[in-house]
Short mmCIF file of C-alpha atoms and ligand atoms in Angstrom, two decimals:
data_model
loop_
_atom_site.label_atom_id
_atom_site.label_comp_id
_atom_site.label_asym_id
_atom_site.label_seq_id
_atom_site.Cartn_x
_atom_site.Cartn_y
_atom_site.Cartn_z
CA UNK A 1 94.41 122.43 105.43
CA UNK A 2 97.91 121.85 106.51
CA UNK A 3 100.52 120.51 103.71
CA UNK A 4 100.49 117.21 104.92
CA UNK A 5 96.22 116.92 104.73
CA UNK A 6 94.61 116.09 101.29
CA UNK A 7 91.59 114.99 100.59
CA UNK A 8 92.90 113.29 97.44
CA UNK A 9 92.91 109.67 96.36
CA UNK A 10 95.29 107.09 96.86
CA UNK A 11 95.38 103.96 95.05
CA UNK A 12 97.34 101.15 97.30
CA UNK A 13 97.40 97.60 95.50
CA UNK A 14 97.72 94.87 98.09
CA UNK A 15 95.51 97.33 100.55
CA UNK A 16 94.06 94.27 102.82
CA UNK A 17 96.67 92.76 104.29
CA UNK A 18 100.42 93.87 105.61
CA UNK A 19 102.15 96.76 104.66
CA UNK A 20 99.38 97.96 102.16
CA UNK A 21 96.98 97.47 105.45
CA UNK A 22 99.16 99.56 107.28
CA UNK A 23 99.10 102.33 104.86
CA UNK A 24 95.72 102.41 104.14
CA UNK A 25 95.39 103.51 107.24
CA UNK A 26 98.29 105.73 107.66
CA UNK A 27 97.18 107.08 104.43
CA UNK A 28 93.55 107.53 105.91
CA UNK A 29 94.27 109.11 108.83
CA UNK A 30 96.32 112.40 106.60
CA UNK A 31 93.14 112.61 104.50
CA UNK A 32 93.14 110.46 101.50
CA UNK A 33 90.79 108.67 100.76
CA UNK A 34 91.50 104.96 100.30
CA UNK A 35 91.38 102.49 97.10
CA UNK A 36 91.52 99.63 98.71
CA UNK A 37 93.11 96.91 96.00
CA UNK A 38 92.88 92.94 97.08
CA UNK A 39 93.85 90.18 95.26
CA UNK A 40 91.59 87.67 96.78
CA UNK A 41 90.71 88.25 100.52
CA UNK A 42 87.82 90.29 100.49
CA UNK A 43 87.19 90.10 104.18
CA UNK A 44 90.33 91.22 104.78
CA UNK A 45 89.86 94.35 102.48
CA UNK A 46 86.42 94.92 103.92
CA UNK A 47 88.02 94.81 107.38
CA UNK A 48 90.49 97.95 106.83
CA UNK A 49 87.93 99.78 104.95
CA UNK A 50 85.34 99.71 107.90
CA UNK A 51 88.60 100.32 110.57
CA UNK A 52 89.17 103.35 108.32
CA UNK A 53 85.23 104.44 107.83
CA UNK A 54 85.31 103.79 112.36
CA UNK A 55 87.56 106.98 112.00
CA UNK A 56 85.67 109.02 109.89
CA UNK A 57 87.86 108.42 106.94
CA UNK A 58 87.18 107.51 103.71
CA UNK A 59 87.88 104.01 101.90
CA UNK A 60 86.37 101.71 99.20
CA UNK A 61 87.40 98.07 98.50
CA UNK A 62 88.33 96.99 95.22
CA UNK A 63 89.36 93.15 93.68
CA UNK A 64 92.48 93.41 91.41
CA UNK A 65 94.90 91.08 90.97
CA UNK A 66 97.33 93.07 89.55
CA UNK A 67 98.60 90.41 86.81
CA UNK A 68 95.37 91.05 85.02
CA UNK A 69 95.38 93.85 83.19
CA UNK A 70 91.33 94.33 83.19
CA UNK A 71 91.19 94.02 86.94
CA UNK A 72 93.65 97.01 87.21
CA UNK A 73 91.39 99.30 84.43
CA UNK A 74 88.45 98.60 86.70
CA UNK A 75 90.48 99.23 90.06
CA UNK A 76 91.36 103.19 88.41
CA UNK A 77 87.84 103.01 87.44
CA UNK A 78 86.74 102.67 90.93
CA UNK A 79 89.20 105.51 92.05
CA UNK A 80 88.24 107.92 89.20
CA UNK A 81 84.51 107.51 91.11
CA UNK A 82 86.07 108.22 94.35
CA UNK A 83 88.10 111.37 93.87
CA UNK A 84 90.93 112.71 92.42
CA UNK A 85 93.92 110.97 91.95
CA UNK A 86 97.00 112.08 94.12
CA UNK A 87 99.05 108.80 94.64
CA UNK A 88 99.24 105.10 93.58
CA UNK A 89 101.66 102.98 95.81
CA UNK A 90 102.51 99.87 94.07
CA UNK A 91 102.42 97.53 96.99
CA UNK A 92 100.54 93.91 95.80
CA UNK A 93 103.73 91.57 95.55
CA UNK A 94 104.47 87.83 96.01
CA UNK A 95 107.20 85.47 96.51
CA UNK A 96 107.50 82.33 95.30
CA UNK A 97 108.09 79.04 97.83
CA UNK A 98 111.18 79.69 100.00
CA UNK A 99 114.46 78.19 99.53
CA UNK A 100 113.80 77.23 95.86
CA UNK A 101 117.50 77.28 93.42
CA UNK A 102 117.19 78.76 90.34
CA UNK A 103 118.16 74.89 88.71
CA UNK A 104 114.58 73.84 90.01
CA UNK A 105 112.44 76.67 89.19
CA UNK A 106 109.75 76.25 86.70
CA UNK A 107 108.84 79.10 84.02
CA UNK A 108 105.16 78.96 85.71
CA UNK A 109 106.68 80.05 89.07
CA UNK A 110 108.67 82.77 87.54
CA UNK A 111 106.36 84.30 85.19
CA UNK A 112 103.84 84.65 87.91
CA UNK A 113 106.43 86.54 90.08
CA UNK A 114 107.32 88.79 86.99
CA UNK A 115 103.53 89.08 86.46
CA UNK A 116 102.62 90.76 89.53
CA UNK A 117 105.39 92.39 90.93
CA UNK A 118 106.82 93.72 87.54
CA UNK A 119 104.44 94.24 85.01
CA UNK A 120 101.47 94.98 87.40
CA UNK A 121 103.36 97.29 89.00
CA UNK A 122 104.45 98.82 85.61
CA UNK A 123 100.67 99.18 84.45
CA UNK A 124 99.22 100.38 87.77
CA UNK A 125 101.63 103.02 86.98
CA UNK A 126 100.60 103.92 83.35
CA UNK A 127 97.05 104.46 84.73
CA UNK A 128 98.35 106.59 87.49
CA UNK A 129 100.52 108.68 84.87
CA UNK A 130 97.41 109.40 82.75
CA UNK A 131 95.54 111.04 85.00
CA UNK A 132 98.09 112.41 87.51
CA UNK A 133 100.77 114.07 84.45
CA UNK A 134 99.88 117.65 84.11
CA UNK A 135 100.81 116.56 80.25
CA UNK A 136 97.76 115.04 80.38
CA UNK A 137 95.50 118.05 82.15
CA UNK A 138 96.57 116.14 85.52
CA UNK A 139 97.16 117.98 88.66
CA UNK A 140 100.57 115.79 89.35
CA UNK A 141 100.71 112.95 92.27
CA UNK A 142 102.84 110.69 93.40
CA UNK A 143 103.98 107.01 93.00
CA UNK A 144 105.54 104.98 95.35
CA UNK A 145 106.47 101.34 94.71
CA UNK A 146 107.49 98.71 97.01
CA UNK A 147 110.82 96.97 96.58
CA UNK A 148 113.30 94.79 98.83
CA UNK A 149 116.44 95.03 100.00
CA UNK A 150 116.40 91.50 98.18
CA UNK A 151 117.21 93.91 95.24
CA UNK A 152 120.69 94.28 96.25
CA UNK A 153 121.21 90.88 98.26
CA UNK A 154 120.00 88.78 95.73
CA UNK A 155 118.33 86.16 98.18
CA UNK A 156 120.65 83.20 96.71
CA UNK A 157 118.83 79.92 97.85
CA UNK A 158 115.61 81.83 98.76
CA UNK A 159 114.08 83.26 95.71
CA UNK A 160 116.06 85.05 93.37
CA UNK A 161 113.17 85.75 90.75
CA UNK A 162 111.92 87.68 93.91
CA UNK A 163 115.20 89.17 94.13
CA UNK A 164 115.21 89.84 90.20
CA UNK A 165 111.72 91.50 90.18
CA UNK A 166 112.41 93.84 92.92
CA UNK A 167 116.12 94.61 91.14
CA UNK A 168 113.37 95.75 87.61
CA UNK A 169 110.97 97.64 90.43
CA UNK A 170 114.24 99.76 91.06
CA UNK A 171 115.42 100.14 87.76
CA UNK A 172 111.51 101.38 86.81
CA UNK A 173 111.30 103.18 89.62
CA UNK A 174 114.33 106.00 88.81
CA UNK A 175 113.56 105.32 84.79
CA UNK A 176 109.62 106.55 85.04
CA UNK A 177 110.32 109.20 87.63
CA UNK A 178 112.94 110.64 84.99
CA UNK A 179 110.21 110.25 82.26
CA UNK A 180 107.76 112.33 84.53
CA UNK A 181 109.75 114.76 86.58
CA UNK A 182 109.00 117.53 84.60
CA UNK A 183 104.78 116.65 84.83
CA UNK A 184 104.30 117.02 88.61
CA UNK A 185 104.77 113.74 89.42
CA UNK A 186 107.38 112.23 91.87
CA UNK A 187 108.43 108.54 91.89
CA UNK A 188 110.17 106.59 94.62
CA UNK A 189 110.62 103.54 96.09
CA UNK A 190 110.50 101.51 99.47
CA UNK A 191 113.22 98.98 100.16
CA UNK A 192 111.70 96.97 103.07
CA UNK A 193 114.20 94.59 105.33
CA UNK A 194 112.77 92.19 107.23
CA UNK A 195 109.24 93.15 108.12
CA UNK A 196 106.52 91.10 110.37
CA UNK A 197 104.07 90.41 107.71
CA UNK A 198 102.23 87.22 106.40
CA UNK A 199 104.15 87.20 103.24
CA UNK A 200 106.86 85.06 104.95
CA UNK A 201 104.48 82.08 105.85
CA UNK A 202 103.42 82.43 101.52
CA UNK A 203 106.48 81.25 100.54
CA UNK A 204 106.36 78.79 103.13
CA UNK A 205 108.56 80.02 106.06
CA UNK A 206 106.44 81.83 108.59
CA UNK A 207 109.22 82.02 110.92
CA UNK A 208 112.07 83.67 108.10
CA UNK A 209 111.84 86.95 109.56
CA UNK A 210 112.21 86.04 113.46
CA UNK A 211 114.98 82.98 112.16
CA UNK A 212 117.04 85.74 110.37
CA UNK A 213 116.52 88.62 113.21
CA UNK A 214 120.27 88.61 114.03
CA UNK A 215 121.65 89.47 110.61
CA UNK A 216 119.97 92.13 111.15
CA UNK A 217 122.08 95.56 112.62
CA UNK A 218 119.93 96.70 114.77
CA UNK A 219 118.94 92.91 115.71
CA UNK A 220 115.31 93.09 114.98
CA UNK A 221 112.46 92.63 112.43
CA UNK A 222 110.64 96.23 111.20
CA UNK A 223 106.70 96.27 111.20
CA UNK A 224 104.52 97.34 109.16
CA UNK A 225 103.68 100.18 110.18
CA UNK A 226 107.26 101.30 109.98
CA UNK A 227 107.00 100.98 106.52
CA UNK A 228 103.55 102.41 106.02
CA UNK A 229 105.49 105.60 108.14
CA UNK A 230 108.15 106.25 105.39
CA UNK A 231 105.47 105.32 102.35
CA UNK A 232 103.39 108.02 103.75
CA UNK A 233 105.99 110.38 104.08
CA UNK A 234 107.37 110.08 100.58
CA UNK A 235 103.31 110.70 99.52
CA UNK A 236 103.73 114.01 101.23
CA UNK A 237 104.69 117.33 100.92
CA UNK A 238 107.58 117.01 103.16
CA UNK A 239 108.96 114.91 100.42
CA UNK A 240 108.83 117.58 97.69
CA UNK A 241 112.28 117.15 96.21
CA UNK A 242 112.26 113.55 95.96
CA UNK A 243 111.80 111.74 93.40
CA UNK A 244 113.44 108.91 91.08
CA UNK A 245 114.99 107.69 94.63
CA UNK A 246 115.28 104.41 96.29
CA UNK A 247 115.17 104.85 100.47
CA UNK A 248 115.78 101.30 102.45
CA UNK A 249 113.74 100.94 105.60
CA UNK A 250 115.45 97.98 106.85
CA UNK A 251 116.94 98.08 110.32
CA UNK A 252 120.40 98.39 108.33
CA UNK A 253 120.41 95.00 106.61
P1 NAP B 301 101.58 90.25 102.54
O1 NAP B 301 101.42 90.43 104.01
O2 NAP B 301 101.74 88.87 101.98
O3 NAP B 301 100.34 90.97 101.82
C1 NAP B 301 100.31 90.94 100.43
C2 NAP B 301 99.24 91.88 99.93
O4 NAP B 301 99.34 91.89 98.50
C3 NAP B 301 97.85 91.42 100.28
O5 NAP B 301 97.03 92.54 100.47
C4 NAP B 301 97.44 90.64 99.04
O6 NAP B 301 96.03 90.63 98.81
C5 NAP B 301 98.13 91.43 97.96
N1 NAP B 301 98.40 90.63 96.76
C6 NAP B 301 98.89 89.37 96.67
N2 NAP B 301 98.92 88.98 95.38
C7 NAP B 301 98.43 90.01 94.67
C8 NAP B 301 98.15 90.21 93.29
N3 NAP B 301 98.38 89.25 92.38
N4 NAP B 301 97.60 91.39 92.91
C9 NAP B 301 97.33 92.35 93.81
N5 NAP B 301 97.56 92.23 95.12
C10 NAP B 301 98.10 91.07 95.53
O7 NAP B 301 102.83 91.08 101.97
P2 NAP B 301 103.68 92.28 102.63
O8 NAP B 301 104.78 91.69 103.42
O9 NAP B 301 102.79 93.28 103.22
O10 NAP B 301 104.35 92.86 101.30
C11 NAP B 301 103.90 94.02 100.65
C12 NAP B 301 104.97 94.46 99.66
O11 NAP B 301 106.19 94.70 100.36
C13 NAP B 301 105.29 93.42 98.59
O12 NAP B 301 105.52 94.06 97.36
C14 NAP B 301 106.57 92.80 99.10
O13 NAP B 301 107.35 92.26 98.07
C15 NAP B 301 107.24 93.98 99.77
N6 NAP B 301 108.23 93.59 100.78
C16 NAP B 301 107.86 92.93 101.92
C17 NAP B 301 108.84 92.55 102.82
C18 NAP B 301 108.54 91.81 104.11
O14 NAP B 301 109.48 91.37 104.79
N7 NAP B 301 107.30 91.65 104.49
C19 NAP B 301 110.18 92.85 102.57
C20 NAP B 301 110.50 93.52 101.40
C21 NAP B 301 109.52 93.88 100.52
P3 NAP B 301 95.06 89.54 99.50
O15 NAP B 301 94.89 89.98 100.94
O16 NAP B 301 93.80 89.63 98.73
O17 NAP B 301 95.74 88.22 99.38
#
């Protein structure tokens, strides 16, 4: 088995659609097998688990909305029945409607964002620590969580509670994989530009990453597979030495 080939589990919340589809698959196709996290479109989680079972990998779909603390106990339940634990990528994450100010955001909007992208992606990772930490008879593992470049831009006008939750996804992200270095466990994060996903169209602008193409350095969007390219990498072995880091795959912006 070649050090990029495990046969190990991988956790990816958000696993049906986007980025998370992308590296479910890229994930599948080094070895791991697949925990397949939705929040709500099933079909769409079924979908990349049967593309990844067409290969002869293996995969298993999973509900969680990752703002509810029981659905995430029951999504490491699932993965405890599938394998061993080598990775968790913190992926599920939402935006709030598009061009919203900060002087006309409710506290609904924002705790929501908070809820999933912050504190879902905080928990995901406490159940990943507990059985990944060699402190706690683990074999070690890794975690990758998704951020934005929004955490340095800000997204003024946009969504800056998207903006803020990705800037705490950062801050968590070199915090934990301090707490854990010394356990076998390596933490990083993704700072996605502009990608070609159907997030853009949920905050009610599925044009934003096409519009804003130009601001862009090397005057394109990224897909997802891009992204899935560099999560993947950071899961392997190539990425041994890496950890509390935050790498931007994002054309330059
Ligand atoms: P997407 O196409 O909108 O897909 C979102 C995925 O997250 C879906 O699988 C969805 O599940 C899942 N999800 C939504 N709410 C969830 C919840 N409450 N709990 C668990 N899962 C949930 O998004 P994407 O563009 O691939 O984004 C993936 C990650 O990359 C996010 O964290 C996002 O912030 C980040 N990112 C994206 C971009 C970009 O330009 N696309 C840029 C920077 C960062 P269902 O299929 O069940 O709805």
């Amino acid at each position: 088995m070649g050090a990029n080939v495990t046969d190990k589990v991988v956790v990816i919340t958000g696993g049906s659609r986007g980025i998370g589809r992308a590296t479910a698959l890229a994930a599948a196709a080094r070895g791991f097998r697949v925990v397949v996290g939705y929040a709500s479109n099933e079909a769409a989680a079924n979908e990349v688990v049967t593309e990844i079972e067409r290969k002869n990998g293996k995969a298993v779909a999973v509900k969680c909305d990752v703002a509810e603390e029981s659905d995430i106990l029951a999504l490491f339940k699932a993965a405890d029945q599938f394998g061993t634990l080598g990775a968790l990528v913190n992926n599920g994450g939402i935006v709030g409607q598009s061009g919203v100010r900060v002087d006309e955001m409710s506290a609904e909007r924002i705790q929501r964002v908070m809820a999933v992208n912050v504190t879902g992606s905080i928990l995901c990772a406490r159940e990943a620590v507990k059985r990944m930490s060699t402190k706690h008879g683990g074999k070690g593992g890794v975690i990758v969580n998704l951020s934005s470049v929004a955490a340095r831009l800000g997204a003024p006008n946009t969504y800056v509670d998207y903006a803020a939750s990705k800037g705490a996804v950062d801050s968590f992200t070199v915090g934990l994989g301090h707490e854990v270095a010394g356990e076998g466990i390596r933490v990083a994060a993704i700072r996605p530009g502009l990608i070609d996903t159907e997030i853009h169209a949920a905050g009610g602008e599925p044009d934003r990453a096409h519009r804003l193409a130009h601001m862009v350095p090397m005057q394109r969007v990224g897909t997802a597979e891009e992204i899935a390219n560099a999560i993947v990498w950071l899961m392997s072995d190539d990425a041994s030495y890496v950890t509390s880091a935050i790498l931007d795959v994002s054309g330059g912006r």
